[in-house]
PDB file of C-alpha atoms in Angstrom:
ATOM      1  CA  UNK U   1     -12.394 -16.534 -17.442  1.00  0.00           C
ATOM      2  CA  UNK U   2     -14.480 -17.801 -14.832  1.00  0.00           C
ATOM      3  CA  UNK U   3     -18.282 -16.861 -14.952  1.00  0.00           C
ATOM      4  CA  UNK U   4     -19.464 -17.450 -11.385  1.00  0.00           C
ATOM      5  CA  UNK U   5     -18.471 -16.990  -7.744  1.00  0.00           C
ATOM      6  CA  UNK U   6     -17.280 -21.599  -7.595  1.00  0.00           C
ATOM      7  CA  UNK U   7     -16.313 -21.275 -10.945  1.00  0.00           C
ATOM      8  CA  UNK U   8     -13.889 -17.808  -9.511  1.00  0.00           C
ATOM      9  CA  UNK U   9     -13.019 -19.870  -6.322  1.00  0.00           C
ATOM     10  CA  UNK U  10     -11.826 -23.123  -8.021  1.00  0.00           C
ATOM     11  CA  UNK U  11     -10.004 -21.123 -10.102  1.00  0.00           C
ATOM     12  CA  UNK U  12      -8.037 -19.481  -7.146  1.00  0.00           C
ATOM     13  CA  UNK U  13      -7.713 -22.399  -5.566  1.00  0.00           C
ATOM     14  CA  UNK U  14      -5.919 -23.938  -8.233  1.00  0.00           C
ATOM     15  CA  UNK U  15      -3.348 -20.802  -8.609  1.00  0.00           C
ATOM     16  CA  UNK U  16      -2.952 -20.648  -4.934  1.00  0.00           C
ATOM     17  CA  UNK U  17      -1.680 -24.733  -4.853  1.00  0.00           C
ATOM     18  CA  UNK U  18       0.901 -23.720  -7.722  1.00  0.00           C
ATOM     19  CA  UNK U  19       2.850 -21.915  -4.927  1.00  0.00           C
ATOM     20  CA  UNK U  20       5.231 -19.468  -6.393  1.00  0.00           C
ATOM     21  CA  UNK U  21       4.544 -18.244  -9.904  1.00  0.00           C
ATOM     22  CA  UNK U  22       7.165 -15.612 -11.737  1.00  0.00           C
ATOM     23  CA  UNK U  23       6.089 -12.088 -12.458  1.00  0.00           C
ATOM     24  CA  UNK U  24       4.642 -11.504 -16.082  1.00  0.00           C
ATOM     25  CA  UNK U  25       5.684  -8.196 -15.948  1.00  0.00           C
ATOM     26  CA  UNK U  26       8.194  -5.891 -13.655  1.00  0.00           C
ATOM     27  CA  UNK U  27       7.597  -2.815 -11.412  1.00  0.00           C
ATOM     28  CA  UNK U  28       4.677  -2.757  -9.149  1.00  0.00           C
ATOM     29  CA  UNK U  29       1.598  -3.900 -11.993  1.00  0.00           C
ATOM     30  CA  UNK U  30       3.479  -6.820 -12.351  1.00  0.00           C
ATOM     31  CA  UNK U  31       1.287  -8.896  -9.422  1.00  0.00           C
ATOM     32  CA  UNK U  32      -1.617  -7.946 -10.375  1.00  0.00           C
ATOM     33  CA  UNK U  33      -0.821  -8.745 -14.173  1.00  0.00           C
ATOM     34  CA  UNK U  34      -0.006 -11.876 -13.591  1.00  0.00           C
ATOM     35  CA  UNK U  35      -3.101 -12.860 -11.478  1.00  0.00           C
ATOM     36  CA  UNK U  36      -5.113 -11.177 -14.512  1.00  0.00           C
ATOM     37  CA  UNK U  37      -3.443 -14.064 -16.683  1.00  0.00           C
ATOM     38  CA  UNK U  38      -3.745 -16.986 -14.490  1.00  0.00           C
ATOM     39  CA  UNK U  39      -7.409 -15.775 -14.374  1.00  0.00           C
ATOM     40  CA  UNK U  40      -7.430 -15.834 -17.783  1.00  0.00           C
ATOM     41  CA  UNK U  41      -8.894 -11.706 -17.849  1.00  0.00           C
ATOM     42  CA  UNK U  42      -8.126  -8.900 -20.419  1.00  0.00           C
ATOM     43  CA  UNK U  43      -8.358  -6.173 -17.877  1.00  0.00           C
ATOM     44  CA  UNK U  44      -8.511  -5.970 -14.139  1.00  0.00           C
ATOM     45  CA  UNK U  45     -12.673  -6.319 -14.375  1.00  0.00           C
ATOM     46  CA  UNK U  46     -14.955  -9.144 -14.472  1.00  0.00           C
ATOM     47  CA  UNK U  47     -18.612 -10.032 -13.944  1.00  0.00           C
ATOM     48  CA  UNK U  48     -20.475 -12.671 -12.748  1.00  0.00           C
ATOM     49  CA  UNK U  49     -23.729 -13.521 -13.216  1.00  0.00           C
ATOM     50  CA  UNK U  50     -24.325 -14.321  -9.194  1.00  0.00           C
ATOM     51  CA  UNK U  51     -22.069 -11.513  -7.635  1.00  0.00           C
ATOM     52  CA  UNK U  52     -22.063  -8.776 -10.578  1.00  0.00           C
ATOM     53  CA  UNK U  53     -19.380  -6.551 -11.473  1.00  0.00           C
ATOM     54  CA  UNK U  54     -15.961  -7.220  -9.313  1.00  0.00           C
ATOM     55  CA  UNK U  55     -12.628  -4.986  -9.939  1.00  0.00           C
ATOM     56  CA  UNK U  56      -9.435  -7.198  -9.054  1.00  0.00           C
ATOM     57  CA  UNK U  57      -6.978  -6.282  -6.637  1.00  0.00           C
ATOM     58  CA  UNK U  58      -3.834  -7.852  -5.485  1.00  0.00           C
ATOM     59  CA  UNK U  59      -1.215  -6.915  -2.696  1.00  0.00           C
ATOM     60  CA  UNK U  60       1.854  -8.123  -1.287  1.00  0.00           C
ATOM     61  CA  UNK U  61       1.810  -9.588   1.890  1.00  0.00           C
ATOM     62  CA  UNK U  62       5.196  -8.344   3.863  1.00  0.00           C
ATOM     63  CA  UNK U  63       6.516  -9.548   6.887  1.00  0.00           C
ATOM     64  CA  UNK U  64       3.779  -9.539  10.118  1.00  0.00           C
ATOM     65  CA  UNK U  65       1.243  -9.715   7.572  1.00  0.00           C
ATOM     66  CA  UNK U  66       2.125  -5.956   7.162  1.00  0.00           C
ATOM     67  CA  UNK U  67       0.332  -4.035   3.859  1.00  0.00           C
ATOM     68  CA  UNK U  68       1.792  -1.539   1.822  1.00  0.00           C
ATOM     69  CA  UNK U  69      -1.244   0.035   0.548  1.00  0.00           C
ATOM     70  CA  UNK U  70       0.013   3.364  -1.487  1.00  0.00           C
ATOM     71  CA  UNK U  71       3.544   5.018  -1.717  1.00  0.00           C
ATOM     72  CA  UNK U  72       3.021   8.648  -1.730  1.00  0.00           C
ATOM     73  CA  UNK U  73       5.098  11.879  -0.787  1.00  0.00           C
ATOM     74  CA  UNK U  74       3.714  14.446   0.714  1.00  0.00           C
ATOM     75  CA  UNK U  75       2.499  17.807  -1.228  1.00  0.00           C
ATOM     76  CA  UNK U  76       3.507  20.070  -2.642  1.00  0.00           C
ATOM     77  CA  UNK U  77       5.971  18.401  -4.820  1.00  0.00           C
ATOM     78  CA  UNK U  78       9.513  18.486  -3.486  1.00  0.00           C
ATOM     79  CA  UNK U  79       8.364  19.218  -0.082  1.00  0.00           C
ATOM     80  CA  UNK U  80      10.171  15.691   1.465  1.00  0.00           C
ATOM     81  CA  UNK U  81      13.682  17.127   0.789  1.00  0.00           C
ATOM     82  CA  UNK U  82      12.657  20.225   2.583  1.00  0.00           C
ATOM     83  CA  UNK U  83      11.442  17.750   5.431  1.00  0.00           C
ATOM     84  CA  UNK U  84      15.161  15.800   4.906  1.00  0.00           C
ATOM     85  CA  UNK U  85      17.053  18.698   5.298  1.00  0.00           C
ATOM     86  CA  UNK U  86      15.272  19.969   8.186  1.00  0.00           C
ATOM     87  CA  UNK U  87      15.194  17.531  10.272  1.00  0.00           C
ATOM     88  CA  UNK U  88      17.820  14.554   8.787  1.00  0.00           C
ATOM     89  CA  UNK U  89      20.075  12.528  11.473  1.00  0.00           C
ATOM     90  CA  UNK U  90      23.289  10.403  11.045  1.00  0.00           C
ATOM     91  CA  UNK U  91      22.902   6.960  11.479  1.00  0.00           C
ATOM     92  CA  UNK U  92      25.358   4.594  12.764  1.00  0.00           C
ATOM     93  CA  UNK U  93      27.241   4.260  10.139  1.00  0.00           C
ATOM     94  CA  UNK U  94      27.103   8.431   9.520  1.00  0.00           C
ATOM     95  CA  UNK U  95      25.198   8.679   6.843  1.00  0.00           C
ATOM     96  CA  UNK U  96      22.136  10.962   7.174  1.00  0.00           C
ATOM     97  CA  UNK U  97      19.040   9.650   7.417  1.00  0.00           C
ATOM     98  CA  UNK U  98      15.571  10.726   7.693  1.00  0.00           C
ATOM     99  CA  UNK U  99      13.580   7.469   8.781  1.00  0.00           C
ATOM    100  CA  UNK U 100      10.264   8.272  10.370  1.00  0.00           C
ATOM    101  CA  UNK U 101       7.085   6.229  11.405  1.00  0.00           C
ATOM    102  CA  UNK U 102       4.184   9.034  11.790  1.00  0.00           C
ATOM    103  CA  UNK U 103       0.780   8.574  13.385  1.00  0.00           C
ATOM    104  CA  UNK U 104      -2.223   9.979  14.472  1.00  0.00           C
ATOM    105  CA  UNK U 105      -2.794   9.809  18.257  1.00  0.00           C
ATOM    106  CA  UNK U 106       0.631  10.881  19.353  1.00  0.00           C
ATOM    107  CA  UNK U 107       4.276  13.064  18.091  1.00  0.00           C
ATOM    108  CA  UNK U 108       6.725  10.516  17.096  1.00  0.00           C
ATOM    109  CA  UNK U 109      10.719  11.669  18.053  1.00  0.00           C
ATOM    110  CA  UNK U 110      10.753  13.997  15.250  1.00  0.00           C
ATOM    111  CA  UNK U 111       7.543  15.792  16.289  1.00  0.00           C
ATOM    112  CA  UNK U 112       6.129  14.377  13.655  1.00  0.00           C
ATOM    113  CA  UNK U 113       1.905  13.799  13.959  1.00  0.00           C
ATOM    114  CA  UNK U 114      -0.972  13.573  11.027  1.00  0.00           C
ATOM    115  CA  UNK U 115      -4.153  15.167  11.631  1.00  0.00           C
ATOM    116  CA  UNK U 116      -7.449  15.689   8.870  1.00  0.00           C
ATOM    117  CA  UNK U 117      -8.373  19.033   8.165  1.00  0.00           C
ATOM    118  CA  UNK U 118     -10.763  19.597   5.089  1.00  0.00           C
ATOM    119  CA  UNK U 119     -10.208  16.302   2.718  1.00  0.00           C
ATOM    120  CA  UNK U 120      -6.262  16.841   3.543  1.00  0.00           C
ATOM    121  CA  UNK U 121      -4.509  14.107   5.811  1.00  0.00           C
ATOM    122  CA  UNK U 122      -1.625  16.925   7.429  1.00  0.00           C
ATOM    123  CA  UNK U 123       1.844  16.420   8.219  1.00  0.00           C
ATOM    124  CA  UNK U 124       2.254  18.508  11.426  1.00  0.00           C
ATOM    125  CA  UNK U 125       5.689  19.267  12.820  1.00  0.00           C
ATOM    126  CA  UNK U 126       7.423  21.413  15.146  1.00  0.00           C
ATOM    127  CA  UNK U 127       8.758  23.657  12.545  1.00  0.00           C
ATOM    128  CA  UNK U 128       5.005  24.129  10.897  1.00  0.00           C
ATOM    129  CA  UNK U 129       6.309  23.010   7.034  1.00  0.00           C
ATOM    130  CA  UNK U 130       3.557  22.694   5.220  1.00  0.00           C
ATOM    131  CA  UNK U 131       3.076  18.987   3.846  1.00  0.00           C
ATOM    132  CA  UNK U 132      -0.120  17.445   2.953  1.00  0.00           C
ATOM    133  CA  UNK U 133      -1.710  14.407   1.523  1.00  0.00           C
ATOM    134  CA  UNK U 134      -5.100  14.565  -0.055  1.00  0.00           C
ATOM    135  CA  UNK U 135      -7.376  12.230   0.597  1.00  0.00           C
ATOM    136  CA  UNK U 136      -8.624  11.601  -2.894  1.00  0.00           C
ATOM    137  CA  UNK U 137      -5.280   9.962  -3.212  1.00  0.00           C
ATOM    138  CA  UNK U 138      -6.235   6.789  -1.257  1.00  0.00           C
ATOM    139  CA  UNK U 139      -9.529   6.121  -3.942  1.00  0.00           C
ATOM    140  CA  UNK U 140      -7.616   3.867  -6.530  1.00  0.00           C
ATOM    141  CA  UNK U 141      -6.431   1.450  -3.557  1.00  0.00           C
ATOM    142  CA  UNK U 142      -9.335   1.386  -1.329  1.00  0.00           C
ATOM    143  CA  UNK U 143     -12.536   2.471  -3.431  1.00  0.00           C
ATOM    144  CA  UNK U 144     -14.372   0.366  -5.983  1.00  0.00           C
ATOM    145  CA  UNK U 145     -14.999   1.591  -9.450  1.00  0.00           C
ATOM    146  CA  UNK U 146     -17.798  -1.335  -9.369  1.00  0.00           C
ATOM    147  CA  UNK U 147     -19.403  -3.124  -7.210  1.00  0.00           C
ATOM    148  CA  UNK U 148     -17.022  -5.417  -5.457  1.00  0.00           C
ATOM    149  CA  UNK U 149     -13.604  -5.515  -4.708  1.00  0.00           C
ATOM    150  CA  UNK U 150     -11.826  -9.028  -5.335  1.00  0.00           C
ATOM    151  CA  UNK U 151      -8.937  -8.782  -2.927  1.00  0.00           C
ATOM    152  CA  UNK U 152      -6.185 -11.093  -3.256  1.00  0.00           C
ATOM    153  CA  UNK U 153      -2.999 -11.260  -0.965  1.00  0.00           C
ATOM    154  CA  UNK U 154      -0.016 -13.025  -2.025  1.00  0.00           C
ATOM    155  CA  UNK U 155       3.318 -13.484  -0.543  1.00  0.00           C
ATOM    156  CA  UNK U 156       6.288 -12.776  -2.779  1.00  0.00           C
ATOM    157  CA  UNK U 157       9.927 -13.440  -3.301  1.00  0.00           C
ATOM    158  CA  UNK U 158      12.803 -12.778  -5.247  1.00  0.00           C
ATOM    159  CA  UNK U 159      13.605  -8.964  -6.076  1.00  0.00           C
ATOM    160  CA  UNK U 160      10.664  -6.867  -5.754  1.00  0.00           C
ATOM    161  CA  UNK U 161       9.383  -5.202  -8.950  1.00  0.00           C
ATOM    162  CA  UNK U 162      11.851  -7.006 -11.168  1.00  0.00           C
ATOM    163  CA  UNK U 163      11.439  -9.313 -13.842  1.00  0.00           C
ATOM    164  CA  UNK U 164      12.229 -12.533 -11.536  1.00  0.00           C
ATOM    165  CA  UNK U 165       9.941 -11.613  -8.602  1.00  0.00           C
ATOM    166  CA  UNK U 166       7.059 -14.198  -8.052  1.00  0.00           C
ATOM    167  CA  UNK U 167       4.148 -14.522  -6.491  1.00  0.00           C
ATOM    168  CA  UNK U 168       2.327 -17.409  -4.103  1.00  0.00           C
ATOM    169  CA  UNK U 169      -1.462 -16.237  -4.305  1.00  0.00           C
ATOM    170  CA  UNK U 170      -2.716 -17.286  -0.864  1.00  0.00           C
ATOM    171  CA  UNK U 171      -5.749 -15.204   0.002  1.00  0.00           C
ATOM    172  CA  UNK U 172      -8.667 -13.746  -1.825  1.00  0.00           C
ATOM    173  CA  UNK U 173     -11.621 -11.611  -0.138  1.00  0.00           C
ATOM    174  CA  UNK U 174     -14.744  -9.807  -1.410  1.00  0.00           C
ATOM    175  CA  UNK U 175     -15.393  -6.497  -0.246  1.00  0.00           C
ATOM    176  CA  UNK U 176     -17.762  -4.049  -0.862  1.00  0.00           C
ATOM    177  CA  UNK U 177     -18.800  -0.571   1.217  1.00  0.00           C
ATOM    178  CA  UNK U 178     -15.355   1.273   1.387  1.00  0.00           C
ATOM    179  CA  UNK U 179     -16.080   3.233   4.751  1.00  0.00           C
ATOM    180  CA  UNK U 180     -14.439   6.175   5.405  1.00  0.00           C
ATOM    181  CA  UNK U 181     -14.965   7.022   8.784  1.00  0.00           C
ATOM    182  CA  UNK U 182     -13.035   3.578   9.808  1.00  0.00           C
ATOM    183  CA  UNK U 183     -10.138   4.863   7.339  1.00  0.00           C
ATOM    184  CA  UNK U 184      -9.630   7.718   8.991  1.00  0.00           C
ATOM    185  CA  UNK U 185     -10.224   5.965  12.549  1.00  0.00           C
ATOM    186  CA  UNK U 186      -7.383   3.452  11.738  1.00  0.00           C
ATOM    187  CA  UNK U 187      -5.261   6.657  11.258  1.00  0.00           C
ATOM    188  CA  UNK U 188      -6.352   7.894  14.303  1.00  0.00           C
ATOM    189  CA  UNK U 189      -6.292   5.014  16.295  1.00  0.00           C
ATOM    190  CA  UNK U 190      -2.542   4.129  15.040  1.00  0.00           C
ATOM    191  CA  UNK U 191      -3.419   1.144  12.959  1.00  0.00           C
ATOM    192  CA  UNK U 192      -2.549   2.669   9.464  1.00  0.00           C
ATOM    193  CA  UNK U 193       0.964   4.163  10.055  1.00  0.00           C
ATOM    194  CA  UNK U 194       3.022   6.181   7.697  1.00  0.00           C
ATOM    195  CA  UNK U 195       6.502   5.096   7.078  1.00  0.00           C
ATOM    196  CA  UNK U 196       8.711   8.030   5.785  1.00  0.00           C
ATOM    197  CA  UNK U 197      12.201   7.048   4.315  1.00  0.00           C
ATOM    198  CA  UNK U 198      14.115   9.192   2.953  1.00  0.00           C
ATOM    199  CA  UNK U 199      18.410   8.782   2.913  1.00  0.00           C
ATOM    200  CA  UNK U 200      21.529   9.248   0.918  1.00  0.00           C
ATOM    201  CA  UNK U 201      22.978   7.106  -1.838  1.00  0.00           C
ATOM    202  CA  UNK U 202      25.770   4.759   0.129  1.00  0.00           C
ATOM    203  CA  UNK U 203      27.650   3.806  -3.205  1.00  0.00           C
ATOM    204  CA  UNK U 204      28.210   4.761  -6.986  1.00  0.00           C
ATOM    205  CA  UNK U 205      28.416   7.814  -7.975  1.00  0.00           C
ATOM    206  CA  UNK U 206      25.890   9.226  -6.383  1.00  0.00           C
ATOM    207  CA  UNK U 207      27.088   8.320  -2.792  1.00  0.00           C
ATOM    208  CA  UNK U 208      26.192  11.066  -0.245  1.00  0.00           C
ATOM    209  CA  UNK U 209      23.419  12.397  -2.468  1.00  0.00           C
ATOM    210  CA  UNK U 210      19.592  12.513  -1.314  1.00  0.00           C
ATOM    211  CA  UNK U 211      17.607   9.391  -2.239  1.00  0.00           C
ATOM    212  CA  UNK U 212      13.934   9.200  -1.312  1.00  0.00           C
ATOM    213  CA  UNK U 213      12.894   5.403  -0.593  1.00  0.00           C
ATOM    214  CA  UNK U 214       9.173   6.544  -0.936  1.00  0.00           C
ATOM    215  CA  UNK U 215       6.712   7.653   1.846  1.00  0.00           C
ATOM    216  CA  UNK U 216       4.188   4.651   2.503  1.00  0.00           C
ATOM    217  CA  UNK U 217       1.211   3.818   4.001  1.00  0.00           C
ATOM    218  CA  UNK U 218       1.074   0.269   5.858  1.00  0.00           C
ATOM    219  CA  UNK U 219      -1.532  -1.501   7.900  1.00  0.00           C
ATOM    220  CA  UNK U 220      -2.353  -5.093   9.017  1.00  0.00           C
ATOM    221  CA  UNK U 221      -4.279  -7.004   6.612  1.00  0.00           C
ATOM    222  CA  UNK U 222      -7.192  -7.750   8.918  1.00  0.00           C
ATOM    223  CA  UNK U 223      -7.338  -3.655  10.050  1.00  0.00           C
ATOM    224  CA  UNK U 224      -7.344  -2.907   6.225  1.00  0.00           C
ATOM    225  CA  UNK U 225     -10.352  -5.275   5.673  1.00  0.00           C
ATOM    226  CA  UNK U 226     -12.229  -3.991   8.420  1.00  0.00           C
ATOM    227  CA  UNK U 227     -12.222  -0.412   6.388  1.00  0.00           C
ATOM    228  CA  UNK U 228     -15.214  -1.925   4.254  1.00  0.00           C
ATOM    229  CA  UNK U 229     -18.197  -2.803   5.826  1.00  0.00           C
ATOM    230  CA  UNK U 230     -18.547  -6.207   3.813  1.00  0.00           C
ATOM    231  CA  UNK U 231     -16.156  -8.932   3.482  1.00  0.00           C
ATOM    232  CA  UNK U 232     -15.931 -11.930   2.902  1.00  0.00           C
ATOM    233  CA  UNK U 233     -13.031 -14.911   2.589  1.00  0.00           C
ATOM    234  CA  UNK U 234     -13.386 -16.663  -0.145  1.00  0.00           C
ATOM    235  CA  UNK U 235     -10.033 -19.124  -0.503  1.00  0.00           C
TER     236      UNK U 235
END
């Protein structure tokens, strides 16, 4: 395990020249498993004498640079399908569809536009449904349980969350000083959008049936690391 900051940089360097690595594990920890191994860490910690405690983070990178940085419906539980059957479309092909980008300056074609009201991030709409996110949800992706965030952005290939994904480690950043205020600007201001996807099944036996893709959060890489008030490339 490296010990200090060159010893933590050669050692990304290194990973990021191997290119493409396969996934030690499936489903969503898998990326940031498998940078724990290459690092050669037990847990998602580590400490160095010259930069102190550091939690480890790693994202995918999707197309345009593009974050995913949390996959969350809307409260109270179930309250998407209500949202689905409200307001659901056909799509070309006639299957219905509820496929939605939300933000916070303006109503999207479903009147769809989030505002914060006391620690909640709410869904308004034209038919007032009551859907909610709390905020606490965003502290295990953008908050620090120690002192730094290690940040590291990889690119990745094959199918996602499966057992023959992999990884090309390509970026790492320290960051430090979450700031809220530019979180909730970058909602306001349309940089962190909300995708919500929600369809039917389109084969099997469940064709026709509701299937929620998962509500997510996305942002450009550079707008997410301007949420923290420190950062700092370091491969």
């Amino acid at each position: 395990m490296p010990t200090t900051l060159e010893e933590l940089k050669e050692k990304l360097t290194k990973i990021k020249a191997a290119g493409f690595i396969k996934t030690h594990r499936k489903n969503d920890t898998g990326i940031g498993k498998t940078l724990e191994d290459l690092l050669g860490i037990k847990e998602n910690n580590l400490q160095t004498p010259d930069v102190g405690d550091i939690e480890l983070k790693a994202k995918r990178i999707d197309s345009a640079s593009m974050l995913t940085i949390a996959t969350k419906s809307p409260n109270p539980r179930g309250i998407n399908k209500v949202l689905f059957l409200e307001y659901k479309y056909p799509d070309k092909e006639g299957y219905m569809n509820l496929h939605s980008t939300v933000y916070g300056s303006r109503e999207n074609p479903q009147s769809f536009k989030v505002i914060f009201e006391d620690e909640k991030l709410i869904l308004k709409n034209k038919l007032n449904i009551d859907a909610y996110w709390s905020i606490s949800i965003f502290n295990d992706v953008l908050k620090a349980k120690s002192d730094q965030i290690l940040l590291v952005f990889a690119e990745s290939r094959g199918e996602k969350k499966s057992v023959n994904e992999e990884f090309h480690y390509i970026e790492a950043y320290l960051l430090s000083s979450l700031n809220m205020d530019k979180f909730k600007s970058a909602i306001e201001n349309d940089k962190l959008k909300i995708d919500i996807r929600i369809g039917v099944y389109r084969s099997g036996k469940k064709k026709g049936q509701y299937h929620d893709h998962g509500t997510a959060f996305r942002i450009n890489k550079r707008d997410f690391l301007e949420l923290f008030n420190k950062f700092e490339q370091i491969i």
